Short mmCIF file of N, CA, C and O in Angstrom, two decimals:
data_model
loop_
_atom_site.label_atom_id
_atom_site.label_comp_id
_atom_site.label_asym_id
_atom_site.label_seq_id
_atom_site.Cartn_x
_atom_site.Cartn_y
_atom_site.Cartn_z
N MET A 1 14.80 -19.80 20.46
CA MET A 1 14.26 -18.54 19.91
C MET A 1 15.14 -17.34 20.48
O MET A 1 15.79 -16.62 19.76
N SER A 2 15.41 -17.60 21.91
CA SER A 2 16.29 -16.52 22.41
C SER A 2 17.68 -16.52 22.10
O SER A 2 18.19 -15.63 22.02
N ARG A 3 18.20 -17.66 21.80
CA ARG A 3 19.64 -17.92 21.27
C ARG A 3 19.64 -17.15 20.11
O ARG A 3 20.75 -16.38 19.87
N ALA A 4 18.69 -17.16 19.22
CA ALA A 4 18.90 -16.69 17.92
C ALA A 4 18.78 -15.05 17.96
O ALA A 4 19.34 -14.32 17.38
N TYR A 5 17.97 -14.69 18.86
CA TYR A 5 17.88 -13.29 19.22
C TYR A 5 19.06 -12.61 19.68
O TYR A 5 19.72 -11.48 19.10
N TRP A 6 20.00 -13.48 20.52
CA TRP A 6 21.27 -12.78 21.14
C TRP A 6 22.25 -12.87 20.09
O TRP A 6 23.16 -12.08 20.41
N HIS A 7 21.91 -13.71 19.11
CA HIS A 7 23.28 -14.00 18.00
C HIS A 7 22.83 -13.56 16.83
O HIS A 7 23.44 -13.92 15.99
N ARG A 8 21.94 -12.54 16.65
CA ARG A 8 21.54 -11.97 15.46
C ARG A 8 22.55 -11.24 14.75
O ARG A 8 22.64 -11.08 13.33
N GLY A 9 23.70 -10.64 15.20
CA GLY A 9 24.78 -10.16 14.69
C GLY A 9 25.75 -10.94 13.96
O GLY A 9 26.72 -10.63 13.39
N LEU A 10 25.34 -12.45 14.01
CA LEU A 10 26.53 -13.09 13.65
C LEU A 10 26.10 -13.64 12.08
O LEU A 10 26.43 -14.48 11.66
N THR A 11 25.05 -12.86 11.78
CA THR A 11 24.57 -13.26 10.21
C THR A 11 25.35 -12.60 9.18
O THR A 11 26.09 -11.39 9.73
N PRO A 12 25.58 -13.13 8.31
CA PRO A 12 26.49 -12.64 7.04
C PRO A 12 25.87 -11.31 6.66
O PRO A 12 24.65 -10.93 6.40
N ASN A 13 26.93 -10.27 6.82
CA ASN A 13 26.48 -8.68 6.32
C ASN A 13 25.30 -8.31 6.99
O ASN A 13 24.60 -7.54 6.71
N ASP A 14 25.09 -8.75 8.24
CA ASP A 14 24.25 -8.23 9.04
C ASP A 14 22.82 -8.42 8.47
O ASP A 14 22.05 -7.35 8.76
N GLU A 15 22.56 -9.21 7.88
CA GLU A 15 21.03 -9.63 7.15
C GLU A 15 19.74 -9.86 7.95
O GLU A 15 20.36 -10.31 9.19
N ARG A 16 18.93 -9.37 7.81
CA ARG A 16 17.54 -9.64 8.82
C ARG A 16 16.80 -10.73 8.39
O ARG A 16 16.22 -11.33 9.10
N THR A 17 17.23 -11.13 7.30
CA THR A 17 16.52 -12.88 6.79
C THR A 17 17.47 -13.89 6.35
O THR A 17 18.45 -13.50 5.73
N ILE A 18 17.36 -14.99 6.88
CA ILE A 18 18.37 -15.93 6.48
C ILE A 18 17.58 -17.04 5.86
O ILE A 18 16.34 -17.63 6.53
N GLU A 19 17.68 -17.37 4.56
CA GLU A 19 17.02 -18.30 3.85
C GLU A 19 17.88 -19.81 3.78
O GLU A 19 18.99 -19.88 3.52
N LEU A 20 17.22 -20.78 4.06
CA LEU A 20 17.68 -22.20 4.22
C LEU A 20 16.80 -22.93 3.06
O LEU A 20 16.01 -22.56 2.59
N SER A 21 17.40 -24.34 3.00
CA SER A 21 16.77 -25.08 2.07
C SER A 21 15.37 -25.56 2.33
O SER A 21 14.64 -25.78 1.47
N ASN A 22 15.18 -25.58 3.55
CA ASN A 22 13.79 -25.92 4.18
C ASN A 22 13.04 -24.82 4.73
O ASN A 22 11.93 -25.13 5.37
N GLY A 23 13.56 -23.56 4.65
CA GLY A 23 12.77 -22.57 4.85
C GLY A 23 13.43 -21.37 5.39
O GLY A 23 14.42 -21.26 4.89
N ALA A 24 13.01 -20.28 5.99
CA ALA A 24 13.71 -18.95 6.52
C ALA A 24 13.28 -18.62 7.84
O ALA A 24 12.20 -18.98 8.14
N PHE A 25 14.20 -17.87 8.38
CA PHE A 25 14.11 -17.10 9.59
C PHE A 25 14.46 -15.91 9.58
O PHE A 25 15.48 -15.38 8.71
N GLY A 26 14.14 -15.04 10.58
CA GLY A 26 14.89 -13.84 10.64
C GLY A 26 14.24 -12.83 11.69
O GLY A 26 13.26 -13.22 12.56
N TRP A 27 14.38 -11.51 11.53
CA TRP A 27 14.02 -10.52 12.46
C TRP A 27 13.48 -9.51 11.60
O TRP A 27 13.88 -9.25 10.60
N ARG A 28 12.42 -8.84 12.51
CA ARG A 28 11.54 -7.84 11.72
C ARG A 28 11.18 -6.89 12.97
O ARG A 28 11.07 -7.27 14.36
N ILE A 29 11.12 -5.74 12.64
CA ILE A 29 10.43 -4.65 13.74
C ILE A 29 9.11 -4.73 13.79
O ILE A 29 8.20 -4.76 12.71
N THR A 30 8.29 -4.76 14.78
CA THR A 30 6.94 -4.70 14.82
C THR A 30 6.53 -3.38 14.72
O THR A 30 7.04 -2.58 14.94
N PRO A 31 5.00 -3.33 14.34
CA PRO A 31 4.64 -1.75 14.30
C PRO A 31 4.25 -1.40 15.57
O PRO A 31 4.36 -2.21 16.84
N PRO A 32 4.43 -0.26 15.87
CA PRO A 32 4.35 0.53 17.23
C PRO A 32 2.77 0.09 17.80
O PRO A 32 2.04 -0.21 17.04
N LYS A 33 2.85 -0.08 18.83
CA LYS A 33 1.56 -0.54 19.92
C LYS A 33 1.56 0.45 21.28
O LYS A 33 2.63 0.92 21.68
N VAL A 34 0.36 0.59 21.57
CA VAL A 34 0.21 1.42 22.95
C VAL A 34 0.08 0.47 24.35
O VAL A 34 -0.78 -0.37 24.19
N ASN A 35 0.87 0.58 25.27
CA ASN A 35 0.68 -0.08 26.30
C ASN A 35 0.08 0.83 27.30
O ASN A 35 0.75 1.93 27.73
N VAL A 36 -0.68 0.06 28.11
CA VAL A 36 -1.40 1.16 28.95
C VAL A 36 -1.47 0.31 30.46
O VAL A 36 -1.81 -0.95 30.47
N ARG A 37 -0.90 1.01 31.55
CA ARG A 37 -0.84 0.31 33.07
C ARG A 37 -1.95 1.51 33.64
O ARG A 37 -1.75 2.70 33.42
N ASN A 38 -2.59 0.72 34.38
CA ASN A 38 -3.68 1.85 35.29
C ASN A 38 -4.36 2.56 34.58
O ASN A 38 -4.46 3.83 34.36
N GLU A 39 -5.27 1.92 33.71
CA GLU A 39 -6.16 2.65 32.66
C GLU A 39 -7.00 3.85 33.43
O GLU A 39 -7.25 4.67 32.68
N ASP A 40 -7.63 3.55 34.48
CA ASP A 40 -8.29 4.64 35.31
C ASP A 40 -7.54 5.73 35.61
O ASP A 40 -7.88 6.83 35.06
N GLY A 41 -6.34 5.56 36.01
CA GLY A 41 -5.21 6.90 36.29
C GLY A 41 -4.97 7.44 34.81
O GLY A 41 -5.06 8.90 34.65
N VAL A 42 -4.70 6.62 33.68
CA VAL A 42 -4.57 7.18 32.36
C VAL A 42 -5.69 8.29 31.79
O VAL A 42 -5.63 9.26 31.44
N LEU A 43 -7.12 7.52 31.97
CA LEU A 43 -8.13 8.10 31.64
C LEU A 43 -8.13 9.60 32.49
O LEU A 43 -8.61 10.56 31.69
N GLU A 44 -7.97 9.31 33.70
CA GLU A 44 -8.38 10.71 34.46
C GLU A 44 -7.25 11.98 34.15
O GLU A 44 -7.54 12.98 33.77
N GLN A 45 -5.85 11.35 33.48
CA GLN A 45 -5.01 12.49 33.21
C GLN A 45 -5.34 12.97 31.69
O GLN A 45 -5.14 14.16 31.46
N LEU A 46 -5.84 12.00 30.99
CA LEU A 46 -6.28 12.29 29.58
C LEU A 46 -7.44 13.40 29.86
O LEU A 46 -7.33 14.55 29.04
N HIS A 47 -8.46 13.21 30.59
CA HIS A 47 -9.56 14.16 30.91
C HIS A 47 -8.96 15.52 31.28
O HIS A 47 -9.24 16.55 30.89
N ALA A 48 -7.91 15.50 32.16
CA ALA A 48 -7.46 16.65 32.98
C ALA A 48 -6.81 17.56 32.13
O ALA A 48 -6.98 18.68 32.14
N LYS A 49 -6.41 17.12 31.14
CA LYS A 49 -5.29 17.47 30.05
C LYS A 49 -6.03 18.10 28.78
O LYS A 49 -5.59 18.65 27.72
N GLY A 50 -7.26 17.62 28.77
CA GLY A 50 -8.15 17.93 27.47
C GLY A 50 -7.84 17.31 26.43
O GLY A 50 -8.38 17.53 25.39
N LEU A 51 -7.30 16.00 26.58
CA LEU A 51 -7.11 15.13 25.58
C LEU A 51 -8.12 13.96 25.27
O LEU A 51 -7.80 12.92 25.12
N VAL A 52 -9.12 14.57 25.22
CA VAL A 52 -10.41 13.60 25.25
C VAL A 52 -10.68 12.89 23.70
O VAL A 52 -11.14 11.97 23.36
N ARG A 53 -9.71 13.51 22.87
CA ARG A 53 -9.77 12.80 21.57
C ARG A 53 -8.90 11.37 21.42
O ARG A 53 -9.28 10.34 20.56
N PHE A 54 -8.36 11.21 22.58
CA PHE A 54 -7.65 9.75 22.92
C PHE A 54 -8.51 8.99 23.69
O PHE A 54 -8.11 7.85 24.05
N ILE A 55 -9.93 9.32 24.04
CA ILE A 55 -10.90 8.54 24.77
C ILE A 55 -11.85 7.98 23.77
O ILE A 55 -12.45 8.89 23.23
N ARG A 56 -12.09 6.63 24.00
CA ARG A 56 -13.14 6.12 23.18
C ARG A 56 -14.31 5.61 23.98
O ARG A 56 -14.07 5.19 25.11
N VAL A 57 -15.49 6.05 23.89
CA VAL A 57 -16.79 5.96 24.27
C VAL A 57 -17.46 5.01 23.44
O VAL A 57 -17.90 5.09 22.27
N VAL A 58 -17.68 3.67 23.94
CA VAL A 58 -18.60 2.58 23.09
C VAL A 58 -19.77 2.51 23.82
O VAL A 58 -20.08 2.12 24.88
N ASN A 59 -20.78 2.58 22.77
CA ASN A 59 -22.54 2.20 23.22
C ASN A 59 -22.68 0.84 22.44
O ASN A 59 -22.38 0.85 21.18
N GLU A 60 -22.71 0.18 23.21
CA GLU A 60 -23.14 -1.35 22.41
C GLU A 60 -24.30 -2.14 23.32
O GLU A 60 -24.26 -1.73 24.33
N ILE A 61 -24.81 -2.99 22.33
CA ILE A 61 -25.80 -3.63 23.12
C ILE A 61 -25.35 -4.89 23.90
O ILE A 61 -24.44 -5.26 23.88
N ASN A 62 -25.98 -4.90 25.21
CA ASN A 62 -25.69 -5.67 26.31
C ASN A 62 -26.46 -7.08 26.11
O ASN A 62 -27.61 -7.29 26.60
N LYS A 63 -25.93 -8.05 25.56
CA LYS A 63 -26.69 -9.28 24.84
C LYS A 63 -26.73 -10.25 26.34
O LYS A 63 -27.83 -10.80 26.24
N GLU A 64 -25.81 -10.07 27.03
CA GLU A 64 -26.01 -10.81 28.15
C GLU A 64 -27.24 -10.50 29.00
O GLU A 64 -28.02 -11.47 29.70
N ALA A 65 -27.49 -9.19 29.16
CA ALA A 65 -28.63 -8.80 29.83
C ALA A 65 -30.10 -9.10 29.08
O ALA A 65 -30.96 -9.36 29.92
N ILE A 66 -29.76 -8.96 27.80
CA ILE A 66 -31.15 -9.64 27.00
C ILE A 66 -31.37 -10.76 27.20
O ILE A 66 -32.57 -11.30 27.41
N LEU A 67 -30.40 -11.91 27.29
CA LEU A 67 -30.61 -13.23 27.63
C LEU A 67 -31.36 -13.52 28.84
O LEU A 67 -32.09 -14.43 29.29
N VAL A 68 -31.15 -12.58 29.77
CA VAL A 68 -31.72 -12.79 31.13
C VAL A 68 -33.28 -11.86 31.06
O VAL A 68 -33.95 -12.92 31.86
N GLU A 69 -33.62 -11.38 30.30
CA GLU A 69 -34.87 -10.63 30.27
C GLU A 69 -35.39 -10.63 28.77
O GLU A 69 -35.52 -9.71 28.29
N PRO A 70 -35.41 -11.99 28.02
CA PRO A 70 -35.69 -11.91 26.60
C PRO A 70 -37.23 -11.00 26.34
O PRO A 70 -37.11 -10.58 25.13
N ASP A 71 -38.06 -11.18 27.53
CA ASP A 71 -39.25 -10.84 27.03
C ASP A 71 -39.37 -9.32 27.18
O ASP A 71 -40.36 -8.82 26.38
N ALA A 72 -38.54 -8.49 27.56
CA ALA A 72 -38.47 -7.07 27.71
C ALA A 72 -38.09 -6.53 26.11
O ALA A 72 -38.19 -5.36 26.19
N ILE A 73 -37.35 -7.32 25.26
CA ILE A 73 -37.34 -6.69 24.02
C ILE A 73 -38.19 -7.21 22.94
O ILE A 73 -37.99 -7.28 21.89
N ALA A 74 -39.20 -7.91 23.38
CA ALA A 74 -40.14 -8.63 22.37
C ALA A 74 -40.62 -7.47 21.24
O ALA A 74 -40.83 -7.94 20.06
N GLU A 75 -40.73 -6.40 21.64
CA GLU A 75 -41.26 -5.23 20.70
C GLU A 75 -40.27 -4.37 19.78
O GLU A 75 -40.52 -3.61 19.28
N ILE A 76 -38.98 -4.76 20.34
CA ILE A 76 -37.91 -3.98 19.59
C ILE A 76 -37.52 -4.86 18.34
O ILE A 76 -37.09 -6.03 18.12
N LYS A 77 -37.65 -4.02 17.14
CA LYS A 77 -37.49 -4.41 15.91
C LYS A 77 -35.98 -4.80 15.64
O LYS A 77 -35.06 -3.97 16.14
N GLY A 78 -35.53 -5.90 15.13
CA GLY A 78 -34.28 -5.91 14.78
C GLY A 78 -33.35 -7.04 15.99
O GLY A 78 -32.23 -7.21 15.87
N LEU A 79 -34.19 -7.03 17.20
CA LEU A 79 -33.46 -8.10 18.08
C LEU A 79 -34.43 -9.13 18.16
O LEU A 79 -35.67 -9.27 18.33
N THR A 80 -33.74 -10.37 18.13
CA THR A 80 -34.42 -11.50 18.50
C THR A 80 -33.50 -12.55 19.26
O THR A 80 -32.00 -12.53 19.46
N VAL A 81 -33.92 -13.31 20.21
CA VAL A 81 -33.43 -14.46 20.91
C VAL A 81 -33.42 -15.64 20.27
O VAL A 81 -34.51 -15.80 19.83
N ALA A 82 -32.48 -16.41 20.08
CA ALA A 82 -32.34 -17.58 19.19
C ALA A 82 -31.24 -18.37 19.52
O ALA A 82 -30.43 -18.31 20.36
N ASN A 83 -31.69 -20.06 19.58
CA ASN A 83 -30.58 -20.91 19.92
C ASN A 83 -30.61 -21.65 18.62
O ASN A 83 -31.43 -21.54 17.70
N SER A 84 -29.93 -22.66 18.58
CA SER A 84 -29.70 -23.55 17.45
C SER A 84 -29.24 -25.06 17.96
O SER A 84 -28.68 -25.27 19.00
N GLU A 85 -29.43 -25.96 17.03
CA GLU A 85 -29.22 -27.19 17.44
C GLU A 85 -27.80 -27.44 16.99
O GLU A 85 -27.47 -27.06 15.59
N GLN A 86 -26.59 -28.11 17.41
CA GLN A 86 -25.51 -28.54 17.09
C GLN A 86 -25.16 -29.81 16.89
O GLN A 86 -25.68 -30.55 17.79
N PHE A 87 -24.54 -30.42 15.68
CA PHE A 87 -24.37 -31.66 15.76
C PHE A 87 -22.63 -31.61 16.17
O PHE A 87 -21.89 -30.88 15.87
N TRP A 88 -22.13 -32.58 16.93
CA TRP A 88 -20.98 -32.63 17.53
C TRP A 88 -20.38 -34.01 17.30
O TRP A 88 -21.23 -34.88 17.46
N ALA A 89 -19.15 -34.25 17.28
CA ALA A 89 -18.40 -35.63 17.27
C ALA A 89 -17.23 -35.30 17.94
O ALA A 89 -16.39 -34.45 17.83
N LYS A 90 -16.81 -36.13 18.54
CA LYS A 90 -15.44 -36.31 19.45
C LYS A 90 -14.95 -37.80 19.05
O LYS A 90 -15.41 -38.68 19.67
N PRO A 91 -13.83 -37.69 18.24
CA PRO A 91 -13.21 -39.05 18.04
C PRO A 91 -12.84 -39.67 19.16
O PRO A 91 -12.28 -39.04 20.11
N PHE A 92 -12.80 -41.01 19.52
CA PHE A 92 -12.17 -41.62 20.71
C PHE A 92 -10.80 -41.24 20.56
O PHE A 92 -10.08 -41.33 19.63
N GLU A 93 -9.99 -41.42 21.70
CA GLU A 93 -8.49 -41.18 21.85
C GLU A 93 -7.99 -39.93 21.32
O GLU A 93 -6.89 -40.02 20.42
N SER A 94 -8.82 -38.81 21.10
CA SER A 94 -8.36 -37.57 20.34
C SER A 94 -8.91 -36.60 21.34
O SER A 94 -9.85 -36.69 22.06
N ASN A 95 -8.25 -35.44 21.21
CA ASN A 95 -8.97 -34.17 21.97
C ASN A 95 -9.32 -33.06 21.04
O ASN A 95 -9.87 -31.96 21.22
N ILE A 96 -9.65 -33.71 19.66
CA ILE A 96 -10.12 -32.74 18.72
C ILE A 96 -11.84 -32.99 18.79
O ILE A 96 -12.16 -33.98 18.94
N GLU A 97 -12.28 -31.81 18.81
CA GLU A 97 -13.70 -31.62 18.96
C GLU A 97 -14.11 -30.57 17.89
O GLU A 97 -13.65 -29.37 17.76
N ASP A 98 -15.23 -30.90 16.99
CA ASP A 98 -15.75 -30.00 15.88
C ASP A 98 -17.27 -30.07 16.38
O ASP A 98 -17.99 -30.74 16.53
N THR A 99 -17.83 -28.69 16.16
CA THR A 99 -19.24 -28.73 16.21
C THR A 99 -19.60 -27.69 14.80
O THR A 99 -18.82 -26.84 14.40
N ARG A 100 -20.95 -27.87 14.36
CA ARG A 100 -21.66 -27.20 13.37
C ARG A 100 -22.84 -26.82 13.55
O ARG A 100 -23.48 -27.43 14.36
N VAL A 101 -23.33 -25.82 13.09
CA VAL A 101 -24.81 -25.42 13.50
C VAL A 101 -25.63 -26.09 12.13
O VAL A 101 -25.19 -25.91 11.34
N VAL A 102 -26.57 -26.66 12.74
CA VAL A 102 -27.57 -27.70 12.04
C VAL A 102 -28.23 -26.51 11.48
O VAL A 102 -28.59 -26.38 10.11
N ARG A 103 -29.27 -25.73 12.16
CA ARG A 103 -29.89 -24.97 11.54
C ARG A 103 -30.54 -23.73 12.72
O ARG A 103 -31.08 -24.41 13.55
N ALA A 104 -30.36 -22.63 12.66
CA ALA A 104 -30.47 -21.68 13.59
C ALA A 104 -32.27 -21.38 13.80
O ALA A 104 -32.82 -21.44 12.43
N THR A 105 -32.75 -21.36 14.71
CA THR A 105 -34.32 -20.81 14.71
C THR A 105 -34.51 -19.83 15.53
O THR A 105 -33.79 -19.39 16.54
N LYS A 106 -35.68 -18.85 15.35
CA LYS A 106 -35.95 -18.08 16.18
C LYS A 106 -36.84 -18.28 17.48
O LYS A 106 -37.33 -19.21 17.42
N ASN A 107 -36.44 -17.42 18.53
CA ASN A 107 -37.56 -17.33 19.66
C ASN A 107 -37.45 -18.87 20.25
O ASN A 107 -38.22 -19.32 20.93
N GLY A 108 -36.05 -19.67 20.30
CA GLY A 108 -35.83 -20.85 20.97
C GLY A 108 -36.54 -22.12 20.39
O GLY A 108 -36.19 -23.13 21.08
N GLY A 109 -37.21 -22.04 19.58
CA GLY A 109 -37.52 -23.38 18.82
C GLY A 109 -36.58 -24.01 18.07
O GLY A 109 -35.38 -23.51 17.75
N LYS A 110 -36.77 -25.17 17.83
CA LYS A 110 -35.54 -26.15 17.41
C LYS A 110 -36.43 -26.95 15.99
O LYS A 110 -37.42 -27.19 16.26
N LYS A 111 -35.50 -26.77 15.04
CA LYS A 111 -36.18 -27.54 13.77
C LYS A 111 -35.25 -28.26 13.32
O LYS A 111 -33.63 -27.82 13.17
N ARG A 112 -35.38 -29.57 12.99
CA ARG A 112 -34.17 -30.24 12.49
C ARG A 112 -34.52 -30.46 10.76
O ARG A 112 -35.35 -30.49 10.40
N THR A 113 -33.20 -30.67 10.25
CA THR A 113 -33.22 -30.52 8.89
C THR A 113 -32.58 -31.78 8.19
O THR A 113 -32.07 -32.61 8.99
#
């Protein structure tokens, strides 16, 4: 792959895609992305310069904390703690493993179907 990168100028007419009988390869420009190093320092600078429109504040439910204290959310509508029974199979002499949910149940009970 790196050899193709360094020799991309050797393509006919400086083309970006080469088609062969069994496939194609080429080069493309990726979309822009933001790289952040020292996130705390960058956040501090954005705050200092009043560029808070570039700061995202996320409020989300802490599911890990709920699993530690499931009784505390018993009266909250829309929240339940559940588990499910999974069927699993692992063929011998293979690293392939597949799991499927059999039937999810509420409040930790198990039902077989």
